[in-house]
Every structure is written in structure tokens, then in C-alpha cells.
Amino acid sequence: MKVKKAIIPAAGLGTRVLPASKSVPKEMLNIVDKPAIQYIVEEAAASGIEDILIITNRGKGVIEDHFDHSFELETQLAGNPSKAELYESVRKCSELANIYFIRQKETKGLAHAVLAGKSFIGDEPFAVLYGDDVVINEQDPVTAQMCRCYEKYGKGIVGVKAVPEELIHLYCSLGVTEIEGESRLMNCWQINEKPSKEEILSLYAILGRVIMPPGVFEMIEKGIAATPEGKEFYLTDVFTELGQAGKLLAYDFDGRRYDMGNKLGIMQANCEIALTHPEIGEKFKAYIKELAATL
Ligand code: UTP
């Protein structure tokens, strides 16, 4: 079965990048000349995803505006031949894919946000692209890589990368075993969230991209119903259940990932993408060299 739909959860509070994210959603923080979420929508569209649901909340209406037509701006730019390229770049935002929005009415975590997409998805497999994780591979977008894995195996797939040992306690740690004939794909049988030293199973952690098989909404609903009031039910618990049933794979994706949910990640994304940007790349490289020489 082909993966044709995606959910982009973008309803978090973004507390790690306050005060920048107080009135501008962190998903709208820019990388050079585009907001983070545009890179994510472009990745989904380039991966063959036709319908995208963005989960927002109060105060994030600006995300909807970004993917809509901007009539006045487009009319102004269209009338000026010297602004043809700008016109194209603005118009393109509203034509990337079929984009839908729904609000998560309470900020109750990622699993709760994904559940808001239940009726949009129906009984299909779907991709989840975390709204603050930008992953770049222009030749072969990471979601496309993972969709191919899903089509081959028909199991849930979590996108993973090895993280430094001293940081793994901030992420989750996956128990994995090799699959014969596969270089990046592994069976995943256990996930330990925010592991202590003794709980580290491997340095692989889930980073921002997931393919969900049909049936996960029922698992989320059951999990939320069984979770005491005031406590969060984690998406990781769904992956653990799939893993223990032999229905989960981990995919060591081929792409550069930037965490737009923290300050260092935002600067790394801007710096690296600016260095390869067609308009400012060369000048920025010269500037960085000059700056580095003074450090
Ligand atoms: P994070 O846990 O990184 O987002 O969720 P956060 O809660 O905004 O982070 P901090 O700790 O306060 O800085 C990953 C993705 O899931 C979305 C976020 O918007 C982000 O894109 N998310 C998170 C939701 O959509 N709803 C939630 O309730 C929580």
C-alpha cells in the first residue's frame, strides 16, 4: 500500500526557543529565506505525499496564511517583470500539496496531536513529519526513502540516527537487530524513553520522521484512556507496542537533520543552509572564514 497522506504536528508550545516563539510559532522560524515548516512540506510533497494535515493551535494561524494565496502581494509582484522570480516563490507556497489544518485544542503531547488526524487519515498508512525537525536530502527526500521501506515491508517505521552517548538520555534508545540484505533498515523490538545508563540499548534514537501503519489511532485512544489524568501518553508507547509485536522497523535515514526546537539547532540550520544557498552562499562562506579567523 502506498503512503499518500502525512500529518505535521505543529501545535507545541516551543518553550525551548522562547521568547522567539512567544508570538511566532517555532515552526515558522526561518532558515535563511523560508520558514522551517515550508522545508518540511516541500519534503513531503517531493516524496509523493498528496494530502498533508498540519496540526496547529491557538496563535498559529500564521502557518495557514503562509500556505494560502497572498492576493495583494501576488498581484503586485505579477505586475513587475523584474520580480518574476519572487512572484514564483510566493505563489509556489500555496501550491505545494493539498494542505489541511486542524487545531489540537489542548497541548497534551505528540500522541494527542497525531490523534487529531484520525478522521483525515482513515484506515491508511501515513507519514508523520515532526514540525520542528527539518531534514535535508535534496536528491532523495527522507520521507520518500521511508515510504519505499513501508511499501516493501508493510510495517511501522521510525526514522533514526545515532546520537552521541552523552546526549542519549535526552532522547530514546532503541533495541535493534540487523535485517539480512539491508544496510539501513533494522528490526526494532524495544524503545526506552530518556534512558538511564543501564537502559541504553543502542545509540539509535527516533528523530522526526515516522511511517505509521493502519490501526495506530485505536492504540493511541486506548493508551490515552488508560493514562491517569494529568499524565501524558507518549507516541513512544505506541512504537513499543508495535515493536513488541514484531511490527516495527528502524531506518537509519540518509539526510542532514536540524532541530528547530532548540537554539543551537536553529543556528546550525541557518549556517549550513546559508553556505549552500545560490544567492548568498559564496558571500556567506567568505564572511564565515573571515569571522573564524578572528576567533
Ligand atoms: P516537541 O516536544 O519538540 O515540541 O514536539 P514542544 O512541546 O513545542 O517543545 P518544548 O519542549 O516546549 O520546546 C515535537 C513536535 O510536536 C509538536 C510540536 O509543535 C513539534 O513540532 N507538538 C508537541 C504538538 O503538535 N502538540 C503537542 O502537544 C506537543
mmCIF file of C-alpha atoms and ligand atoms in Angstrom:
data_model
loop_
_atom_site.group_PDB
_atom_site.id
_atom_site.type_symbol
_atom_site.label_atom_id
_atom_site.label_comp_id
_atom_site.label_asym_id
_atom_site.label_seq_id
_atom_site.Cartn_x
_atom_site.Cartn_y
_atom_site.Cartn_z
ATOM 1 C CA MET A 1 0.000 0.000 0.000
ATOM 2 C CA LYS A 2 1.353 3.439 -0.932
ATOM 3 C CA VAL A 3 1.713 6.228 1.644
ATOM 4 C CA LYS A 4 -0.216 9.235 0.322
ATOM 5 C CA LYS A 5 -1.049 11.208 3.449
ATOM 6 C CA ALA A 6 1.024 12.952 6.104
ATOM 7 C CA ILE A 7 0.495 14.657 9.425
ATOM 8 C CA ILE A 8 2.734 17.511 10.540
ATOM 9 C CA PRO A 9 2.212 18.196 14.257
ATOM 10 C CA ALA A 10 2.934 21.871 14.888
ATOM 11 C CA ALA A 11 0.916 22.638 18.000
ATOM 12 C CA GLY A 12 3.639 22.510 20.648
ATOM 13 C CA LEU A 13 4.457 25.401 22.939
ATOM 14 C CA GLY A 14 8.071 25.742 21.824
ATOM 15 C CA THR A 15 9.287 26.631 25.303
ATOM 16 C CA ARG A 16 12.917 25.844 24.453
ATOM 17 C CA VAL A 17 13.058 28.703 21.981
ATOM 18 C CA LEU A 18 11.261 31.350 23.992
ATOM 19 C CA PRO A 19 10.972 34.283 23.728
ATOM 20 C CA ALA A 20 11.341 33.904 19.916
ATOM 21 C CA SER A 21 8.364 31.525 19.868
ATOM 22 C CA LYS A 22 6.079 33.656 22.031
ATOM 23 C CA SER A 23 4.018 35.040 19.151
ATOM 24 C CA VAL A 24 5.793 33.446 16.158
ATOM 25 C CA PRO A 25 5.318 29.657 16.090
ATOM 26 C CA LYS A 26 8.708 27.925 16.234
ATOM 27 C CA GLU A 27 7.710 26.065 13.057
ATOM 28 C CA MET A 28 7.655 29.483 11.339
ATOM 29 C CA LEU A 29 11.165 30.475 12.409
ATOM 30 C CA ASN A 30 13.122 30.955 9.231
ATOM 31 C CA ILE A 31 16.093 29.157 7.775
ATOM 32 C CA VAL A 32 17.701 31.765 5.502
ATOM 33 C CA ASP A 33 14.601 32.724 3.476
ATOM 34 C CA LYS A 34 11.934 30.113 4.216
ATOM 35 C CA PRO A 35 10.161 29.129 7.432
ATOM 36 C CA ALA A 36 11.134 25.718 8.822
ATOM 37 C CA ILE A 37 7.721 24.220 8.115
ATOM 38 C CA GLN A 38 7.998 25.032 4.402
ATOM 39 C CA TYR A 39 11.089 22.808 4.123
ATOM 40 C CA ILE A 40 9.032 20.061 5.777
ATOM 41 C CA VAL A 41 6.018 20.481 3.479
ATOM 42 C CA GLU A 42 8.380 20.525 0.469
ATOM 43 C CA GLU A 43 9.968 17.283 1.667
ATOM 44 C CA ALA A 44 6.543 15.624 1.983
ATOM 45 C CA ALA A 45 5.422 16.860 -1.449
ATOM 46 C CA ALA A 46 8.678 15.735 -3.087
ATOM 47 C CA SER A 47 8.121 12.299 -1.501
ATOM 48 C CA GLY A 48 4.815 11.741 -3.302
ATOM 49 C CA ILE A 49 2.571 12.760 -0.383
ATOM 50 C CA GLU A 50 -0.612 14.257 -1.838
ATOM 51 C CA ASP A 51 -2.549 15.330 1.263
ATOM 52 C CA ILE A 52 -0.983 16.970 4.307
ATOM 53 C CA LEU A 53 -2.698 17.750 7.601
ATOM 54 C CA ILE A 54 -0.963 20.351 9.761
ATOM 55 C CA ILE A 55 -1.946 20.259 13.442
ATOM 56 C CA THR A 56 -1.976 23.789 14.833
ATOM 57 C CA ASN A 57 -3.409 25.531 17.866
ATOM 58 C CA ARG A 58 -4.412 28.992 19.023
ATOM 59 C CA GLY A 59 -1.962 31.632 17.830
ATOM 60 C CA LYS A 60 -0.612 29.593 14.920
ATOM 61 C CA GLY A 61 -2.939 30.954 12.226
ATOM 62 C CA VAL A 62 0.109 32.456 10.541
ATOM 63 C CA ILE A 63 1.018 28.930 9.372
ATOM 64 C CA GLU A 64 -2.293 28.775 7.480
ATOM 65 C CA ASP A 65 -1.617 32.189 5.941
ATOM 66 C CA HIS A 66 1.805 31.077 4.755
ATOM 67 C CA PHE A 67 0.384 28.216 2.670
ATOM 68 C CA ASP A 68 -2.516 30.289 1.306
ATOM 69 C CA HIS A 69 -2.500 32.710 -1.626
ATOM 70 C CA SER A 70 -1.483 36.241 -0.728
ATOM 71 C CA PHE A 71 -3.652 38.043 -3.233
ATOM 72 C CA GLU A 72 -2.328 41.605 -2.830
ATOM 73 C CA LEU A 73 1.308 40.562 -2.725
ATOM 74 C CA GLU A 74 0.964 38.240 -5.705
ATOM 75 C CA THR A 75 -0.863 40.891 -7.772
ATOM 76 C CA GLN A 76 1.850 43.447 -7.027
ATOM 77 C CA LEU A 77 4.698 41.062 -7.884
ATOM 78 C CA ALA A 78 2.981 39.687 -11.002
ATOM 79 C CA GLY A 79 2.783 43.199 -12.443
ATOM 80 C CA ASN A 80 6.544 43.707 -12.231
ATOM 81 C CA PRO A 81 8.683 41.651 -14.681
ATOM 82 C CA SER A 82 11.820 42.220 -12.598
ATOM 83 C CA LYS A 83 10.102 40.444 -9.677
ATOM 84 C CA ALA A 84 9.151 37.302 -11.637
ATOM 85 C CA GLU A 85 11.305 35.013 -9.507
ATOM 86 C CA LEU A 86 9.912 36.405 -6.254
ATOM 87 C CA TYR A 87 6.398 36.044 -7.609
ATOM 88 C CA GLU A 88 7.056 32.371 -8.366
ATOM 89 C CA SER A 89 8.489 31.737 -4.898
ATOM 90 C CA VAL A 90 5.446 33.314 -3.204
ATOM 91 C CA ARG A 91 2.890 31.607 -5.452
ATOM 92 C CA LYS A 92 4.574 28.226 -5.002
ATOM 93 C CA CYS A 93 3.844 28.242 -1.233
ATOM 94 C CA SER A 94 0.125 27.820 -1.870
ATOM 95 C CA GLU A 95 0.532 25.085 -4.476
ATOM 96 C CA LEU A 96 2.898 22.606 -2.837
ATOM 97 C CA ALA A 97 0.249 19.998 -1.935
ATOM 98 C CA ASN A 98 -3.332 19.746 -0.662
ATOM 99 C CA ILE A 99 -2.817 21.205 2.798
ATOM 100 C CA TYR A 100 -5.443 20.958 5.536
ATOM 101 C CA PHE A 101 -5.428 22.269 9.094
ATOM 102 C CA ILE A 102 -6.964 21.179 12.351
ATOM 103 C CA ARG A 103 -6.474 22.512 15.854
ATOM 104 C CA GLN A 104 -5.277 20.498 18.807
ATOM 105 C CA LYS A 105 -7.441 22.132 21.432
ATOM 106 C CA GLU A 106 -5.202 21.315 24.388
ATOM 107 C CA THR A 107 -1.442 20.888 24.275
ATOM 108 C CA LYS A 108 -1.381 17.313 25.531
ATOM 109 C CA GLY A 109 1.649 15.985 23.673
ATOM 110 C CA LEU A 110 2.590 14.463 20.352
ATOM 111 C CA ALA A 111 0.369 11.341 20.552
ATOM 112 C CA HIS A 112 -2.661 13.505 21.338
ATOM 113 C CA ALA A 113 -1.747 15.811 18.414
ATOM 114 C CA VAL A 114 -1.482 12.888 15.977
ATOM 115 C CA LEU A 115 -4.869 11.573 17.167
ATOM 116 C CA ALA A 116 -6.440 14.822 15.899
ATOM 117 C CA GLY A 117 -5.741 13.447 12.392
ATOM 118 C CA LYS A 118 -7.813 10.279 12.856
ATOM 119 C CA SER A 119 -10.711 11.081 10.506
ATOM 120 C CA PHE A 120 -8.377 12.727 7.953
ATOM 121 C CA ILE A 121 -6.269 9.585 7.676
ATOM 122 C CA GLY A 122 -8.957 6.890 7.910
ATOM 123 C CA ASP A 123 -7.622 3.375 7.526
ATOM 124 C CA GLU A 124 -4.414 4.150 5.618
ATOM 125 C CA PRO A 125 -0.730 4.185 6.418
ATOM 126 C CA PHE A 126 0.620 7.717 6.893
ATOM 127 C CA ALA A 127 3.804 9.666 7.455
ATOM 128 C CA VAL A 128 4.416 11.882 10.468
ATOM 129 C CA LEU A 129 6.919 14.690 9.968
ATOM 130 C CA TYR A 130 7.601 16.495 13.251
ATOM 131 C CA GLY A 131 7.019 20.199 12.694
ATOM 132 C CA ASP A 132 10.279 21.312 14.230
ATOM 133 C CA ASP A 133 12.603 18.764 12.593
ATOM 134 C CA VAL A 134 13.979 19.849 9.232
ATOM 135 C CA VAL A 135 15.712 17.033 7.362
ATOM 136 C CA ILE A 136 17.524 17.799 4.130
ATOM 137 C CA ASN A 137 18.323 15.419 1.294
ATOM 138 C CA GLU A 138 17.557 17.180 -1.974
ATOM 139 C CA GLN A 139 18.243 14.152 -4.202
ATOM 140 C CA ASP A 140 16.200 11.620 -2.226
ATOM 141 C CA PRO A 141 13.965 13.140 0.498
ATOM 142 C CA VAL A 142 13.959 11.150 3.733
ATOM 143 C CA THR A 143 10.170 10.649 3.727
ATOM 144 C CA ALA A 144 10.493 9.133 0.220
ATOM 145 C CA GLN A 145 13.214 6.782 1.497
ATOM 146 C CA MET A 146 10.933 5.680 4.336
ATOM 147 C CA CYS A 147 7.834 5.316 2.136
ATOM 148 C CA ARG A 148 9.800 2.883 -0.042
ATOM 149 C CA CYS A 149 10.645 0.844 3.076
ATOM 150 C CA TYR A 150 6.964 0.793 4.038
ATOM 151 C CA GLU A 151 5.936 -0.385 0.586
ATOM 152 C CA LYS A 152 8.466 -3.217 0.831
ATOM 153 C CA TYR A 153 7.715 -4.439 4.378
ATOM 154 C CA GLY A 154 4.288 -3.005 5.359
ATOM 155 C CA LYS A 155 5.410 -2.340 8.946
ATOM 156 C CA GLY A 156 5.649 0.802 11.075
ATOM 157 C CA ILE A 157 8.941 2.620 10.508
ATOM 158 C CA VAL A 158 10.761 5.044 12.775
ATOM 159 C CA GLY A 159 13.458 7.275 11.284
ATOM 160 C CA VAL A 160 16.563 7.060 13.457
ATOM 161 C CA LYS A 161 20.095 8.396 13.766
ATOM 162 C CA ALA A 162 22.870 7.502 16.182
ATOM 163 C CA VAL A 163 23.238 10.308 18.737
ATOM 164 C CA PRO A 164 26.319 10.967 20.902
ATOM 165 C CA GLU A 165 26.403 8.787 24.039
ATOM 166 C CA GLU A 166 26.454 11.791 26.375
ATOM 167 C CA LEU A 167 23.167 13.030 24.826
ATOM 168 C CA ILE A 168 21.166 9.800 24.515
ATOM 169 C CA HIS A 169 19.490 10.379 27.915
ATOM 170 C CA LEU A 170 17.648 13.326 26.292
ATOM 171 C CA TYR A 171 16.192 11.117 23.551
ATOM 172 C CA CYS A 172 15.096 7.483 23.466
ATOM 173 C CA SER A 173 17.229 4.410 22.921
ATOM 174 C CA LEU A 174 16.209 1.638 20.521
ATOM 175 C CA GLY A 175 16.784 -2.087 20.784
ATOM 176 C CA VAL A 176 17.517 -3.162 17.200
ATOM 177 C CA THR A 177 18.681 -6.209 15.251
ATOM 178 C CA GLU A 178 20.038 -6.330 11.722
ATOM 179 C CA ILE A 179 17.972 -7.456 8.734
ATOM 180 C CA GLU A 180 19.845 -9.573 6.227
ATOM 181 C CA GLY A 181 20.428 -7.763 2.962
ATOM 182 C CA GLU A 182 19.513 -4.325 4.376
ATOM 183 C CA SER A 183 22.114 -1.691 5.197
ATOM 184 C CA ARG A 184 19.962 0.995 6.829
ATOM 185 C CA LEU A 185 16.897 -0.921 7.943
ATOM 186 C CA MET A 186 16.701 -2.837 11.246
ATOM 187 C CA ASN A 187 14.086 -4.681 13.266
ATOM 188 C CA CYS A 188 13.167 -2.640 16.333
ATOM 189 C CA TRP A 189 11.908 -4.608 19.351
ATOM 190 C CA GLN A 190 12.158 -2.164 22.243
ATOM 191 C CA ILE A 191 12.312 1.574 22.927
ATOM 192 C CA ASN A 192 13.466 3.078 26.210
ATOM 193 C CA GLU A 193 12.395 6.722 26.592
ATOM 194 C CA LYS A 194 15.007 9.070 28.129
ATOM 195 C CA PRO A 195 17.179 6.111 29.194
ATOM 196 C CA SER A 196 19.404 5.928 32.263
ATOM 197 C CA LYS A 197 22.904 4.470 31.623
ATOM 198 C CA GLU A 198 21.643 0.931 32.342
ATOM 199 C CA GLU A 199 18.674 1.354 29.985
ATOM 200 C CA ILE A 200 20.729 2.269 26.886
ATOM 201 C CA LEU A 201 20.054 -0.396 24.239
ATOM 202 C CA SER A 202 21.838 1.355 21.368
ATOM 203 C CA LEU A 203 22.697 4.935 20.428
ATOM 204 C CA TYR A 204 19.889 4.989 17.858
ATOM 205 C CA ALA A 205 17.132 7.491 18.704
ATOM 206 C CA ILE A 206 13.942 8.430 16.833
ATOM 207 C CA LEU A 207 14.437 11.771 15.102
ATOM 208 C CA GLY A 208 11.479 13.481 13.494
ATOM 209 C CA ARG A 209 10.214 11.097 10.795
ATOM 210 C CA VAL A 210 7.843 8.155 11.183
ATOM 211 C CA ILE A 211 5.608 5.999 8.986
ATOM 212 C CA MET A 212 2.558 4.683 10.832
ATOM 213 C CA PRO A 213 0.694 1.557 9.698
ATOM 214 C CA PRO A 214 -3.141 1.499 9.752
ATOM 215 C CA GLY A 215 -4.620 0.821 13.182
ATOM 216 C CA VAL A 216 -2.467 3.127 15.330
ATOM 217 C CA PHE A 217 -5.293 5.528 16.226
ATOM 218 C CA GLU A 218 -7.058 2.791 18.184
ATOM 219 C CA MET A 219 -3.774 2.148 20.037
ATOM 220 C CA ILE A 220 -3.430 5.857 20.872
ATOM 221 C CA GLU A 221 -7.051 6.079 22.022
ATOM 222 C CA LYS A 222 -6.670 3.043 24.286
ATOM 223 C CA GLY A 223 -3.379 4.376 25.644
ATOM 224 C CA ILE A 224 -4.816 7.804 26.412
ATOM 225 C CA ALA A 225 -7.875 6.258 28.093
ATOM 226 C CA ALA A 226 -5.605 4.154 30.330
ATOM 227 C CA THR A 227 -3.333 7.080 31.285
ATOM 228 C CA PRO A 228 -4.102 8.813 34.605
ATOM 229 C CA GLU A 229 -5.440 12.395 34.365
ATOM 230 C CA GLY A 230 -2.626 14.950 34.136
ATOM 231 C CA LYS A 231 -0.087 12.436 32.793
ATOM 232 C CA GLU A 232 0.998 12.277 29.139
ATOM 233 C CA PHE A 233 0.611 9.220 26.937
ATOM 234 C CA TYR A 234 3.666 9.126 24.667
ATOM 235 C CA LEU A 235 3.810 8.165 20.993
ATOM 236 C CA THR A 236 6.838 6.107 22.010
ATOM 237 C CA ASP A 237 4.434 3.759 23.828
ATOM 238 C CA VAL A 238 2.727 3.027 20.501
ATOM 239 C CA PHE A 239 6.102 2.279 18.889
ATOM 240 C CA THR A 240 6.973 -0.011 21.806
ATOM 241 C CA GLU A 241 3.716 -1.929 21.357
ATOM 242 C CA LEU A 242 4.357 -2.274 17.603
ATOM 243 C CA GLY A 243 7.969 -3.317 18.281
ATOM 244 C CA GLN A 244 6.990 -5.986 20.778
ATOM 245 C CA ALA A 245 4.512 -7.384 18.242
ATOM 246 C CA GLY A 246 7.288 -7.584 15.595
ATOM 247 C CA LYS A 247 5.641 -4.816 13.556
ATOM 248 C CA LEU A 248 8.254 -2.051 13.757
ATOM 249 C CA LEU A 249 11.386 -1.253 11.771
ATOM 250 C CA ALA A 250 14.031 1.389 12.441
ATOM 251 C CA TYR A 251 15.511 3.189 9.446
ATOM 252 C CA ASP A 252 18.859 4.962 9.698
ATOM 253 C CA PHE A 253 17.926 7.732 7.281
ATOM 254 C CA ASP A 254 20.212 9.441 4.800
ATOM 255 C CA GLY A 255 19.830 13.175 5.392
ATOM 256 C CA ARG A 256 21.019 16.128 7.481
ATOM 257 C CA ARG A 257 18.639 16.792 10.361
ATOM 258 C CA TYR A 258 18.248 20.134 12.116
ATOM 259 C CA ASP A 259 16.355 20.502 15.378
ATOM 260 C CA MET A 260 14.455 23.782 15.052
ATOM 261 C CA GLY A 261 13.125 23.276 18.582
ATOM 262 C CA ASN A 262 16.360 24.426 20.185
ATOM 263 C CA LYS A 263 18.584 27.455 19.785
ATOM 264 C CA LEU A 264 21.747 25.679 18.650
ATOM 265 C CA GLY A 265 19.790 23.661 16.056
ATOM 266 C CA ILE A 266 18.318 26.871 14.615
ATOM 267 C CA MET A 267 21.774 28.417 14.230
ATOM 268 C CA GLN A 268 23.255 25.229 12.707
ATOM 269 C CA ALA A 269 20.406 25.051 10.180
ATOM 270 C CA ASN A 270 20.811 28.684 9.184
ATOM 271 C CA CYS A 271 24.574 28.487 8.941
ATOM 272 C CA GLU A 272 24.767 25.265 6.898
ATOM 273 C CA ILE A 273 21.904 26.089 4.545
ATOM 274 C CA ALA A 274 23.214 29.637 4.027
ATOM 275 C CA LEU A 275 26.590 28.187 2.952
ATOM 276 C CA THR A 276 24.953 26.353 0.032
ATOM 277 C CA HIS A 277 22.342 28.987 -0.818
ATOM 278 C CA PRO A 278 22.557 30.015 -4.518
ATOM 279 C CA GLU A 279 22.102 33.714 -3.771
ATOM 280 C CA ILE A 280 24.232 34.293 -0.675
ATOM 281 C CA GLY A 281 26.328 31.083 -0.350
ATOM 282 C CA GLU A 282 29.658 32.432 -1.637
ATOM 283 C CA LYS A 283 29.460 35.718 0.258
ATOM 284 C CA PHE A 284 28.419 33.947 3.445
ATOM 285 C CA LYS A 285 31.312 31.482 3.136
ATOM 286 C CA ALA A 286 33.780 34.374 2.815
ATOM 287 C CA TYR A 287 32.199 36.022 5.860
ATOM 288 C CA ILE A 288 32.383 32.812 7.949
ATOM 289 C CA LYS A 289 36.063 32.337 7.025
ATOM 290 C CA GLU A 290 36.847 35.908 7.982
ATOM 291 C CA LEU A 291 34.925 35.550 11.244
ATOM 292 C CA ALA A 292 36.545 32.193 12.102
ATOM 293 C CA ALA A 293 39.996 33.734 11.677
ATOM 294 C CA THR A 294 39.188 36.187 14.473
ATOM 295 C CA LEU A 295 38.067 33.523 16.977
HETATM 296 P P1 UTP B 1 8.241 18.946 20.986
HETATM 297 O O1 UTP B 1 8.081 18.216 22.259
HETATM 298 O O2 UTP B 1 9.626 19.168 20.474
HETATM 299 O O3 UTP B 1 7.521 20.371 20.987
HETATM 300 O O4 UTP B 1 7.321 18.217 19.904
HETATM 301 P P2 UTP B 1 7.251 21.408 22.146
HETATM 302 O O5 UTP B 1 6.328 20.875 23.153
HETATM 303 O O6 UTP B 1 6.833 22.617 21.398
HETATM 304 O O7 UTP B 1 8.722 21.616 22.760
HETATM 305 P P3 UTP B 1 9.234 22.460 24.018
HETATM 306 O O8 UTP B 1 9.847 21.427 24.910
HETATM 307 O O9 UTP B 1 8.076 23.201 24.628
HETATM 308 O O10 UTP B 1 10.271 23.404 23.475
HETATM 309 C C1 UTP B 1 7.680 17.872 18.564
HETATM 310 C C2 UTP B 1 6.636 18.371 17.583
HETATM 311 O O11 UTP B 1 5.329 18.037 18.013
HETATM 312 C C3 UTP B 1 4.510 19.178 18.092
HETATM 313 C C4 UTP B 1 5.449 20.362 18.211
HETATM 314 O O12 UTP B 1 4.867 21.533 17.645
HETATM 315 C C5 UTP B 1 6.671 19.901 17.452
HETATM 316 O O13 UTP B 1 6.610 20.253 16.101
HETATM 317 N N1 UTP B 1 3.591 19.053 19.255
HETATM 318 C C6 UTP B 1 4.067 18.853 20.506
HETATM 319 C C7 UTP B 1 2.212 19.172 19.043
HETATM 320 O O14 UTP B 1 1.746 19.343 17.897
HETATM 321 N N2 UTP B 1 1.378 19.090 20.122
HETATM 322 C C8 UTP B 1 1.831 18.886 21.399
HETATM 323 O O15 UTP B 1 1.002 18.819 22.339
HETATM 324 C C9 UTP B 1 3.219 18.772 21.587
#
